[in-house]
């Protein structure tokens, strides 16, 4: 290409001016320098005022990068888009409804001499107001009055014509239509007074509200990210670096013009200054990343369980991972972008000043080529991001295969299958990467080819200009150099833009996570179909309704106290806290079509020991989660010691209640830390010892190499040993309410009996609610609640229920454990 340029030049130009028109360029030099000084000064000034700058940056993000951000929004809100299109449908439907009303009203023809005009005008106005989402009260009142007047007139006329025996059927029809109109307006007036809205009106308003909400959320997400950036003083350094880059870009442009030592010195002098800034901004980027991660981690921990139900576990890991590298990229990329754009702009300016005609042919095609190439790269990069996301998830699943799932894999001979799966995944990834690279390479070559073609055309144009004497030879060289530099910078953008996208997309998901609330469970009512069926069947559903509830509770309390042999204390003031569920409905937000609790009511008196049992999946663990307020019920109340858990401060509730979950979790730390987890440090060893004894785990701890300080990570504890440590962790807190979710299922009969005896000894000062399947466990409690289809189907003492002919509990255990009766 260069050879071609030289050949064209030597063939076409004779007597060109060399060196370039320095006089003209020198004239413009001071102007460039002063413009740059003003620009740098503005950047630094703005930098001292972070908040306006923040909104400036936000605006810039949302205005100048519309394409990228639109894409982010598309990825971010597939669900919201669906919602939006539904809303739009509803608005259209509302419009249609009002249109059809209008057609009805206009279908009757005004009688000669009658004045129906005002009625139609009013109807039109009313319809327009409805479409706009609001109805003017004055308009309605006026409409109503006019119509009432017309109606009485019409009634009069109808009566007259009927009396005269000349009704041709038209009057009745018109009267009917007028009456309809009047009724519609009357209803609208009433709704207006009561604040109630018609379905179309409400839908229009809901749609508007939802749209407003979406915009607000979007703004908040961006604002939170900008605020974090400001906290890390990142923008300050980013702008400092950008300004240096702008200065450097401009200086290198000036170098073409002056070739002076002074300029070279200036250009070289920026290197140490840039190095200084680089060292500082690396530190600030790291500080920003730390702060972002800490903030994100704390935010994620604050969320309730519904939030995590909605989010795949590996997604949270991926988020934390993304927060790691985002700081440096956010700092680096704007600088690169600013310096590239500055270079391009200054070269274009130079081109324009030298020869505006050549600017059109040499300079302007490059942006189009860059735009097309960048589009291809952006698409490829989006696909690459998805591949990387999948990679995080798949790597997590393979790590599980090598870790917690290893025994299951080996036990089922799944090694070969797992190796194959991993190989297939690697193979598909390799193909995807190869495809991406091929696409990128091809686009790069195509873009270069297009640029060279444009350059050739520009050169031909230049030749013509030089031949005509409209362009000096020196100017031509300046133009060609400036166009080359601007073009190559622009071509660089096709790689830079996807990098910006690959930072903005994770940044958007982090911002979204920082503003995502769990939203809580879906609200009741949900229809409970089995209620009527059971009534019809006359089955003995033990669903304790409001009226029968107190009687049932009184009976259960009596029976519990008689079994225990000691009076049960009332809840409150340091006495054991009773547990009460009142008509509780609950559905997991992630499976709204499957209600779990459907009006669950029961009461366990303070200091008593009760058990929840029922078929697997009937909602026993869910009851315990609700008691701990890991989820909130859709309807109904849950009381501990007469106090609604919904109104209790969370830390207070968790200090009252302790839980041993179905699958105990031990932290990779000392036994002492695991037992005293959540208590203030230093840990009270005496209390831990007492709890360990109650949980029958003391001897085990004493036999460990480091006793209390042995790390459980390397101990390979059995299921029963883990359960007992988790039980000690619950008991050391001395809770008023103890929840055990099949917490003794892995213990042998002797150890279980000993543990249950210790728990019974706590009765009177601690209310215990157990989830149990084992008959031995059920026989040791005072009250059993049998759950079915989300409510208490049977309740009573163990012996009573187990001997009940046709009872649910007795049928469940009849075939297996007759010997235990
Ligand atoms: N986080 C969740 N998101 C959605 N559904 C859930 C969730 N946890 C449980 N479920 C569903 O709620 C229902 C009740 O679950 P729960 O764990 O309370 O049953 P369970 O009676 O304790 O069962 P098991 O005796 O087998 O432990 C089940 O159908 C289950 O699939």
mmCIF file of C-alpha atoms in Angstrom, residues 119-468:
data_model
loop_
_atom_site.group_PDB
_atom_site.id
_atom_site.type_symbol
_atom_site.label_atom_id
_atom_site.label_comp_id
_atom_site.label_asym_id
_atom_site.label_seq_id
_atom_site.Cartn_x
_atom_site.Cartn_y
_atom_site.Cartn_z
ATOM 1 C CA UNK A 119 -74.867 14.182 25.502
ATOM 2 C CA UNK A 120 -72.574 13.049 22.693
ATOM 3 C CA UNK A 121 -70.072 15.803 23.351
ATOM 4 C CA UNK A 122 -69.983 14.772 26.968
ATOM 5 C CA UNK A 123 -69.602 11.135 26.093
ATOM 6 C CA UNK A 124 -66.650 11.956 23.855
ATOM 7 C CA UNK A 125 -64.994 14.031 26.546
ATOM 8 C CA UNK A 126 -65.587 11.300 29.091
ATOM 9 C CA UNK A 127 -64.015 8.728 26.787
ATOM 10 C CA UNK A 128 -60.957 10.889 26.166
ATOM 11 C CA UNK A 129 -60.525 11.470 29.880
ATOM 12 C CA UNK A 130 -60.770 7.731 30.476
ATOM 13 C CA UNK A 131 -58.081 7.068 27.866
ATOM 14 C CA UNK A 132 -55.865 9.665 29.521
ATOM 15 C CA UNK A 133 -56.245 7.816 32.829
ATOM 16 C CA UNK A 134 -58.327 10.313 34.781
ATOM 17 C CA UNK A 135 -61.880 11.640 34.877
ATOM 18 C CA UNK A 136 -62.720 15.183 35.721
ATOM 19 C CA UNK A 137 -65.412 15.275 38.458
ATOM 20 C CA UNK A 138 -66.941 18.451 36.975
ATOM 21 C CA UNK A 139 -67.310 16.708 33.638
ATOM 22 C CA UNK A 140 -69.094 13.777 35.185
ATOM 23 C CA UNK A 141 -71.451 15.922 37.190
ATOM 24 C CA UNK A 142 -72.324 17.999 34.118
ATOM 25 C CA UNK A 143 -72.819 14.841 32.049
ATOM 26 C CA UNK A 144 -75.041 13.325 34.631
ATOM 27 C CA UNK A 145 -77.206 16.425 34.906
ATOM 28 C CA UNK A 146 -77.648 16.749 31.139
ATOM 29 C CA UNK A 147 -78.534 13.136 30.751
ATOM 30 C CA UNK A 148 -81.014 13.165 33.583
ATOM 31 C CA UNK A 149 -82.701 16.133 31.917
ATOM 32 C CA UNK A 150 -82.730 14.377 28.543
ATOM 33 C CA UNK A 151 -84.047 11.228 30.120
ATOM 34 C CA UNK A 152 -86.965 12.871 31.823
ATOM 35 C CA UNK A 153 -87.763 14.586 28.553
ATOM 36 C CA UNK A 154 -87.527 11.299 26.716
ATOM 37 C CA UNK A 155 -89.660 9.515 29.293
ATOM 38 C CA UNK A 156 -92.214 12.200 28.871
ATOM 39 C CA UNK A 157 -92.176 11.847 25.103
ATOM 40 C CA UNK A 158 -92.388 8.049 25.296
ATOM 41 C CA UNK A 159 -95.327 8.217 27.685
ATOM 42 C CA UNK A 160 -97.035 10.707 25.394
ATOM 43 C CA UNK A 161 -96.519 8.616 22.275
ATOM 44 C CA UNK A 162 -97.623 5.454 24.056
ATOM 45 C CA UNK A 163 -100.761 7.262 25.231
ATOM 46 C CA UNK A 164 -101.356 8.414 21.664
ATOM 47 C CA UNK A 165 -100.768 4.824 20.459
ATOM 48 C CA UNK A 166 -98.131 5.879 17.919
ATOM 49 C CA UNK A 167 -94.952 4.219 19.215
ATOM 50 C CA UNK A 168 -92.971 2.898 16.250
ATOM 51 C CA UNK A 169 -90.451 1.051 18.409
ATOM 52 C CA UNK A 170 -87.759 3.683 17.958
ATOM 53 C CA UNK A 171 -88.483 5.457 21.204
ATOM 54 C CA UNK A 172 -88.016 2.381 23.310
ATOM 55 C CA UNK A 173 -84.581 1.664 21.708
ATOM 56 C CA UNK A 174 -83.359 5.208 22.171
ATOM 57 C CA UNK A 175 -84.616 5.294 25.694
ATOM 58 C CA UNK A 176 -82.771 2.091 26.423
ATOM 59 C CA UNK A 177 -79.499 3.460 25.017
ATOM 60 C CA UNK A 178 -79.910 6.686 26.978
ATOM 61 C CA UNK A 179 -80.582 4.747 30.154
ATOM 62 C CA UNK A 180 -77.383 2.735 29.575
ATOM 63 C CA UNK A 181 -75.444 5.901 29.086
ATOM 64 C CA UNK A 182 -76.852 7.387 32.245
ATOM 65 C CA UNK A 183 -76.062 4.241 34.227
ATOM 66 C CA UNK A 184 -72.478 4.277 32.989
ATOM 67 C CA UNK A 185 -71.997 7.859 34.043
ATOM 68 C CA UNK A 186 -73.647 7.237 37.410
ATOM 69 C CA UNK A 187 -71.276 4.354 38.088
ATOM 70 C CA UNK A 188 -68.300 6.425 37.048
ATOM 71 C CA UNK A 189 -69.403 9.232 39.372
ATOM 72 C CA UNK A 190 -69.807 6.784 42.247
ATOM 73 C CA UNK A 191 -66.388 5.270 41.601
ATOM 74 C CA UNK A 192 -64.932 8.710 41.568
ATOM 75 C CA UNK A 193 -66.408 9.491 44.980
ATOM 76 C CA UNK A 194 -65.433 6.187 46.554
ATOM 77 C CA UNK A 195 -61.960 6.169 44.997
ATOM 78 C CA UNK A 196 -62.768 2.852 43.332
ATOM 79 C CA UNK A 197 -61.650 2.486 39.718
ATOM 80 C CA UNK A 198 -63.044 0.591 36.778
ATOM 81 C CA UNK A 199 -60.967 -2.290 35.442
ATOM 82 C CA UNK A 200 -59.725 -0.420 32.343
ATOM 83 C CA UNK A 201 -58.939 2.698 34.365
ATOM 84 C CA UNK A 202 -57.079 0.681 36.953
ATOM 85 C CA UNK A 203 -55.151 -1.147 34.260
ATOM 86 C CA UNK A 204 -54.107 2.085 32.619
ATOM 87 C CA UNK A 205 -52.936 3.394 35.990
ATOM 88 C CA UNK A 206 -51.158 0.139 36.864
ATOM 89 C CA UNK A 207 -49.397 0.203 33.523
ATOM 90 C CA UNK A 208 -48.238 3.755 34.065
ATOM 91 C CA UNK A 209 -47.077 2.930 37.595
ATOM 92 C CA UNK A 210 -45.162 -0.101 36.398
ATOM 93 C CA UNK A 211 -43.419 1.912 33.688
ATOM 94 C CA UNK A 212 -42.494 4.583 36.204
ATOM 95 C CA UNK A 213 -41.200 1.885 38.574
ATOM 96 C CA UNK A 214 -39.008 0.393 35.861
ATOM 97 C CA UNK A 215 -37.420 3.726 35.043
ATOM 98 C CA UNK A 216 -36.818 4.407 38.712
ATOM 99 C CA UNK A 217 -35.173 1.036 39.294
ATOM 100 C CA UNK A 218 -32.910 1.554 36.304
ATOM 101 C CA UNK A 219 -31.834 4.955 37.567
ATOM 102 C CA UNK A 220 -31.210 3.640 41.072
ATOM 103 C CA UNK A 221 -29.039 0.808 39.825
ATOM 104 C CA UNK A 222 -26.844 3.162 37.829
ATOM 105 C CA UNK A 223 -26.696 5.610 40.719
ATOM 106 C CA UNK A 224 -25.503 2.982 43.180
ATOM 107 C CA UNK A 225 -22.641 1.990 40.915
ATOM 108 C CA UNK A 226 -21.607 5.596 40.338
ATOM 109 C CA UNK A 227 -21.734 6.228 44.074
ATOM 110 C CA UNK A 228 -19.438 3.293 44.692
ATOM 111 C CA UNK A 229 -17.074 4.580 42.041
ATOM 112 C CA UNK A 230 -16.992 7.935 43.761
ATOM 113 C CA UNK A 231 -16.362 6.336 47.125
ATOM 114 C CA UNK A 232 -13.284 4.694 45.703
ATOM 115 C CA UNK A 233 -12.079 8.017 44.272
ATOM 116 C CA UNK A 234 -11.808 6.116 41.066
ATOM 117 C CA UNK A 235 -13.295 8.729 38.871
ATOM 118 C CA UNK A 236 -10.738 11.260 40.045
ATOM 119 C CA UNK A 237 -7.874 9.100 38.888
ATOM 120 C CA UNK A 238 -9.694 8.024 35.760
ATOM 121 C CA UNK A 239 -10.151 11.635 34.726
ATOM 122 C CA UNK A 240 -6.609 12.544 35.651
ATOM 123 C CA UNK A 241 -5.326 9.745 33.489
ATOM 124 C CA UNK A 242 -7.769 10.563 30.700
ATOM 125 C CA UNK A 243 -6.623 14.179 30.701
ATOM 126 C CA UNK A 244 -3.010 13.092 30.435
ATOM 127 C CA UNK A 245 -3.967 10.796 27.601
ATOM 128 C CA UNK A 246 -5.830 13.616 25.857
ATOM 129 C CA UNK A 247 -2.813 15.852 26.300
ATOM 130 C CA UNK A 248 -0.490 13.161 25.001
ATOM 131 C CA UNK A 249 -2.749 12.538 21.998
ATOM 132 C CA UNK A 250 -2.835 16.213 21.173
ATOM 133 C CA UNK A 251 0.900 16.606 21.618
ATOM 134 C CA UNK A 252 1.646 13.734 19.309
ATOM 135 C CA UNK A 253 -0.580 15.422 16.736
ATOM 136 C CA UNK A 254 1.356 18.621 17.151
ATOM 137 C CA UNK A 255 4.525 16.671 16.572
ATOM 138 C CA UNK A 256 3.545 16.318 12.909
ATOM 139 C CA UNK A 257 3.408 20.045 12.638
ATOM 140 C CA UNK A 258 6.496 21.299 14.443
ATOM 141 C CA UNK A 259 9.000 18.482 14.478
ATOM 142 C CA UNK A 260 10.604 20.509 17.208
ATOM 143 C CA UNK A 261 12.717 19.153 20.034
ATOM 144 C CA UNK A 262 10.542 20.998 22.495
ATOM 145 C CA UNK A 263 7.465 18.925 21.553
ATOM 146 C CA UNK A 264 9.396 15.697 21.704
ATOM 147 C CA UNK A 265 10.618 16.614 25.146
ATOM 148 C CA UNK A 266 7.072 17.314 26.270
ATOM 149 C CA UNK A 267 5.800 14.018 24.866
ATOM 150 C CA UNK A 268 8.569 12.081 26.567
ATOM 151 C CA UNK A 269 7.990 13.908 29.845
ATOM 152 C CA UNK A 270 4.469 12.566 30.146
ATOM 153 C CA UNK A 271 5.722 8.986 30.645
ATOM 154 C CA UNK A 272 6.940 9.375 34.268
ATOM 155 C CA UNK A 273 3.854 11.415 35.148
ATOM 156 C CA UNK A 274 1.629 8.714 33.693
ATOM 157 C CA UNK A 275 3.573 6.063 35.588
ATOM 158 C CA UNK A 276 2.963 7.956 38.819
ATOM 159 C CA UNK A 277 -0.761 8.162 38.150
ATOM 160 C CA UNK A 278 -0.836 4.523 37.105
ATOM 161 C CA UNK A 279 0.655 3.423 40.429
ATOM 162 C CA UNK A 280 -1.896 5.485 42.303
ATOM 163 C CA UNK A 281 -4.863 4.387 40.267
ATOM 164 C CA UNK A 282 -3.933 0.697 40.513
ATOM 165 C CA UNK A 283 -4.101 1.149 44.263
ATOM 166 C CA UNK A 284 -7.370 3.008 44.049
ATOM 167 C CA UNK A 285 -8.826 0.377 41.679
ATOM 168 C CA UNK A 286 -7.845 -2.328 44.140
ATOM 169 C CA UNK A 287 -9.387 -0.363 46.991
ATOM 170 C CA UNK A 288 -12.531 0.040 44.927
ATOM 171 C CA UNK A 289 -12.694 -3.700 44.205
ATOM 172 C CA UNK A 290 -12.275 -4.504 47.919
ATOM 173 C CA UNK A 291 -14.973 -2.047 48.850
ATOM 174 C CA UNK A 292 -17.325 -3.297 46.161
ATOM 175 C CA UNK A 293 -16.845 -6.923 47.204
ATOM 176 C CA UNK A 294 -17.330 -6.174 50.895
ATOM 177 C CA UNK A 295 -20.433 -4.149 50.130
ATOM 178 C CA UNK A 296 -21.832 -6.842 47.840
ATOM 179 C CA UNK A 297 -21.127 -9.630 50.336
ATOM 180 C CA UNK A 298 -22.819 -7.726 53.179
ATOM 181 C CA UNK A 299 -25.753 -6.925 50.904
ATOM 182 C CA UNK A 300 -26.174 -10.552 49.839
ATOM 183 C CA UNK A 301 -26.046 -11.695 53.466
ATOM 184 C CA UNK A 302 -28.804 -9.254 54.398
ATOM 185 C CA UNK A 303 -31.226 -10.768 51.881
ATOM 186 C CA UNK A 304 -33.856 -13.242 53.000
ATOM 187 C CA UNK A 305 -34.068 -16.823 51.769
ATOM 188 C CA UNK A 306 -36.491 -15.964 48.925
ATOM 189 C CA UNK A 307 -33.715 -13.944 47.323
ATOM 190 C CA UNK A 308 -31.437 -16.981 47.257
ATOM 191 C CA UNK A 309 -34.252 -19.255 46.076
ATOM 192 C CA UNK A 310 -34.452 -17.040 43.011
ATOM 193 C CA UNK A 311 -30.708 -16.962 42.458
ATOM 194 C CA UNK A 312 -28.692 -20.035 41.497
ATOM 195 C CA UNK A 313 -25.853 -20.578 44.044
ATOM 196 C CA UNK A 314 -23.188 -20.300 41.347
ATOM 197 C CA UNK A 315 -24.657 -16.946 40.305
ATOM 198 C CA UNK A 316 -23.723 -15.453 43.686
ATOM 199 C CA UNK A 317 -20.215 -16.893 43.332
ATOM 200 C CA UNK A 318 -19.976 -15.479 39.792
ATOM 201 C CA UNK A 319 -21.067 -12.057 41.056
ATOM 202 C CA UNK A 320 -18.350 -11.998 43.697
ATOM 203 C CA UNK A 321 -15.885 -13.145 41.065
ATOM 204 C CA UNK A 322 -16.896 -10.367 38.670
ATOM 205 C CA UNK A 323 -16.560 -7.751 41.401
ATOM 206 C CA UNK A 324 -12.879 -8.737 41.646
ATOM 207 C CA UNK A 325 -11.615 -7.508 38.281
ATOM 208 C CA UNK A 326 -14.150 -4.849 37.505
ATOM 209 C CA UNK A 327 -12.330 -1.990 39.290
ATOM 210 C CA UNK A 328 -9.194 -2.015 37.142
ATOM 211 C CA UNK A 329 -11.151 -2.359 33.951
ATOM 212 C CA UNK A 330 -13.498 0.477 34.860
ATOM 213 C CA UNK A 331 -10.462 2.635 35.414
ATOM 214 C CA UNK A 332 -8.497 1.546 32.375
ATOM 215 C CA UNK A 333 -11.137 1.529 29.672
ATOM 216 C CA UNK A 334 -12.486 5.095 29.897
ATOM 217 C CA UNK A 335 -8.887 6.311 29.742
ATOM 218 C CA UNK A 336 -8.182 4.282 26.617
ATOM 219 C CA UNK A 337 -11.451 5.403 25.061
ATOM 220 C CA UNK A 338 -10.791 9.064 25.864
ATOM 221 C CA UNK A 339 -7.263 8.964 24.489
ATOM 222 C CA UNK A 340 -8.378 7.212 21.282
ATOM 223 C CA UNK A 341 -11.209 9.647 20.697
ATOM 224 C CA UNK A 342 -8.897 12.589 21.413
ATOM 225 C CA UNK A 343 -6.383 11.301 18.879
ATOM 226 C CA UNK A 344 -9.087 10.781 16.282
ATOM 227 C CA UNK A 345 -10.637 14.191 16.888
ATOM 228 C CA UNK A 346 -7.318 16.062 16.725
ATOM 229 C CA UNK A 347 -6.299 14.263 13.533
ATOM 230 C CA UNK A 348 -9.643 14.997 11.942
ATOM 231 C CA UNK A 349 -9.334 18.586 12.948
ATOM 232 C CA UNK A 350 -5.914 18.726 11.325
ATOM 233 C CA UNK A 351 -7.300 17.077 8.203
ATOM 234 C CA UNK A 352 -10.182 19.495 8.092
ATOM 235 C CA UNK A 353 -7.927 22.503 8.519
ATOM 236 C CA UNK A 354 -5.580 21.340 5.773
ATOM 237 C CA UNK A 355 -8.104 20.210 3.206
ATOM 238 C CA UNK A 356 -11.837 19.922 3.945
ATOM 239 C CA UNK A 357 -12.364 18.168 0.591
ATOM 240 C CA UNK A 358 -9.922 15.421 1.474
ATOM 241 C CA UNK A 359 -11.464 15.099 4.927
ATOM 242 C CA UNK A 360 -14.686 13.935 3.262
ATOM 243 C CA UNK A 361 -13.062 11.226 1.172
ATOM 244 C CA UNK A 362 -10.208 10.133 3.489
ATOM 245 C CA UNK A 363 -11.692 10.489 6.934
ATOM 246 C CA UNK A 364 -15.376 9.869 6.998
ATOM 247 C CA UNK A 365 -15.663 6.315 5.678
ATOM 248 C CA UNK A 366 -13.597 4.940 8.567
ATOM 249 C CA UNK A 367 -16.295 5.437 11.256
ATOM 250 C CA UNK A 368 -18.774 3.435 9.190
ATOM 251 C CA UNK A 369 -16.334 0.571 8.789
ATOM 252 C CA UNK A 370 -15.475 0.699 12.488
ATOM 253 C CA UNK A 371 -19.127 0.713 13.446
ATOM 254 C CA UNK A 372 -19.858 -2.370 11.318
ATOM 255 C CA UNK A 373 -16.808 -4.219 12.650
ATOM 256 C CA UNK A 374 -17.611 -3.255 16.241
ATOM 257 C CA UNK A 375 -21.137 -4.649 15.839
ATOM 258 C CA UNK A 376 -19.722 -8.025 14.837
ATOM 259 C CA UNK A 377 -17.273 -7.955 17.747
ATOM 260 C CA UNK A 378 -19.976 -6.945 20.215
ATOM 261 C CA UNK A 379 -22.176 -9.841 19.129
ATOM 262 C CA UNK A 380 -19.275 -12.280 19.352
ATOM 263 C CA UNK A 381 -18.350 -10.925 22.760
ATOM 264 C CA UNK A 382 -21.879 -11.284 24.111
ATOM 265 C CA UNK A 383 -21.781 -14.918 23.095
ATOM 266 C CA UNK A 384 -18.366 -15.132 24.786
ATOM 267 C CA UNK A 385 -19.814 -13.716 28.011
ATOM 268 C CA UNK A 386 -22.534 -16.344 27.998
ATOM 269 C CA UNK A 387 -19.873 -19.020 27.458
ATOM 270 C CA UNK A 388 -17.916 -17.669 30.427
ATOM 271 C CA UNK A 389 -21.056 -17.635 32.600
ATOM 272 C CA UNK A 390 -21.785 -21.225 31.701
ATOM 273 C CA UNK A 391 -18.179 -22.033 32.410
ATOM 274 C CA UNK A 392 -18.474 -20.781 35.995
ATOM 275 C CA UNK A 393 -21.600 -22.919 36.525
ATOM 276 C CA UNK A 394 -20.158 -26.025 34.905
ATOM 277 C CA UNK A 395 -16.834 -25.687 36.708
ATOM 278 C CA UNK A 396 -18.787 -25.440 39.984
ATOM 279 C CA UNK A 397 -20.605 -28.686 39.171
ATOM 280 C CA UNK A 398 -17.318 -30.424 38.298
ATOM 281 C CA UNK A 399 -15.750 -29.203 41.517
ATOM 282 C CA UNK A 400 -18.669 -30.830 43.326
ATOM 283 C CA UNK A 401 -17.959 -34.084 41.496
ATOM 284 C CA UNK A 402 -14.408 -34.013 42.833
ATOM 285 C CA UNK A 403 -15.543 -32.895 46.294
ATOM 286 C CA UNK A 404 -18.817 -33.537 48.062
ATOM 287 C CA UNK A 405 -20.269 -35.778 45.331
ATOM 288 C CA UNK A 406 -17.191 -37.954 44.966
ATOM 289 C CA UNK A 407 -18.439 -40.836 47.096
ATOM 290 C CA UNK A 408 -21.789 -40.974 45.298
ATOM 291 C CA UNK A 409 -20.032 -40.946 41.929
ATOM 292 C CA UNK A 410 -17.715 -43.767 42.970
ATOM 293 C CA UNK A 411 -20.480 -45.758 44.645
ATOM 294 C CA UNK A 412 -22.496 -45.716 41.425
ATOM 295 C CA UNK A 413 -19.522 -46.258 39.113
ATOM 296 C CA UNK A 414 -20.062 -42.869 37.490
ATOM 297 C CA UNK A 415 -16.365 -42.005 36.941
ATOM 298 C CA UNK A 416 -16.361 -42.789 33.208
ATOM 299 C CA UNK A 417 -19.616 -40.890 32.691
ATOM 300 C CA UNK A 418 -18.310 -37.848 34.546
ATOM 301 C CA UNK A 419 -15.002 -37.884 32.613
ATOM 302 C CA UNK A 420 -16.951 -38.073 29.349
ATOM 303 C CA UNK A 421 -19.201 -35.225 30.394
ATOM 304 C CA UNK A 422 -16.210 -33.077 31.251
ATOM 305 C CA UNK A 423 -14.487 -33.926 27.961
ATOM 306 C CA UNK A 424 -17.637 -33.082 25.959
ATOM 307 C CA UNK A 425 -17.934 -29.775 27.745
ATOM 308 C CA UNK A 426 -14.283 -28.910 27.057
ATOM 309 C CA UNK A 427 -14.724 -29.904 23.417
ATOM 310 C CA UNK A 428 -17.818 -27.721 22.946
ATOM 311 C CA UNK A 429 -16.014 -24.837 24.644
ATOM 312 C CA UNK A 430 -13.010 -25.233 22.375
ATOM 313 C CA UNK A 431 -15.295 -25.140 19.309
ATOM 314 C CA UNK A 432 -17.082 -22.038 20.582
ATOM 315 C CA UNK A 433 -13.799 -20.259 21.245
ATOM 316 C CA UNK A 434 -12.422 -21.253 17.822
ATOM 317 C CA UNK A 435 -15.583 -19.960 16.140
ATOM 318 C CA UNK A 436 -15.297 -16.677 18.021
ATOM 319 C CA UNK A 437 -11.636 -16.268 17.100
ATOM 320 C CA UNK A 438 -12.330 -17.026 13.452
ATOM 321 C CA UNK A 439 -15.113 -14.472 13.367
ATOM 322 C CA UNK A 440 -12.947 -11.832 15.008
ATOM 323 C CA UNK A 441 -10.033 -12.482 12.655
ATOM 324 C CA UNK A 442 -12.265 -12.386 9.589
ATOM 325 C CA UNK A 443 -13.888 -9.146 10.689
ATOM 326 C CA UNK A 444 -10.469 -7.596 11.292
ATOM 327 C CA UNK A 445 -9.271 -8.505 7.784
ATOM 328 C CA UNK A 446 -12.484 -7.322 6.173
ATOM 329 C CA UNK A 447 -12.307 -4.028 8.033
ATOM 330 C CA UNK A 448 -8.657 -3.531 6.991
ATOM 331 C CA UNK A 449 -9.557 -4.316 3.366
ATOM 332 C CA UNK A 450 -12.409 -1.831 3.407
ATOM 333 C CA UNK A 451 -10.178 0.822 4.943
ATOM 334 C CA UNK A 452 -7.498 0.275 2.304
ATOM 335 C CA UNK A 453 -10.096 0.621 -0.437
ATOM 336 C CA UNK A 454 -11.295 3.881 1.085
ATOM 337 C CA UNK A 455 -7.688 5.034 1.353
ATOM 338 C CA UNK A 456 -7.078 4.267 -2.315
ATOM 339 C CA UNK A 457 -10.163 6.199 -3.369
ATOM 340 C CA UNK A 458 -9.077 9.104 -1.159
ATOM 341 C CA UNK A 459 -5.669 9.005 -2.796
ATOM 342 C CA UNK A 460 -7.172 9.227 -6.258
ATOM 343 C CA UNK A 461 -9.196 12.198 -5.085
ATOM 344 C CA UNK A 462 -6.028 13.785 -3.658
ATOM 345 C CA UNK A 463 -4.220 13.272 -6.961
ATOM 346 C CA UNK A 464 -6.944 15.126 -8.762
ATOM 347 C CA UNK A 465 -6.786 17.977 -6.245
ATOM 348 C CA UNK A 466 -2.978 18.252 -6.537
ATOM 349 C CA UNK A 467 -3.134 18.200 -10.341
ATOM 350 C CA UNK A 468 -5.658 21.008 -10.245
#
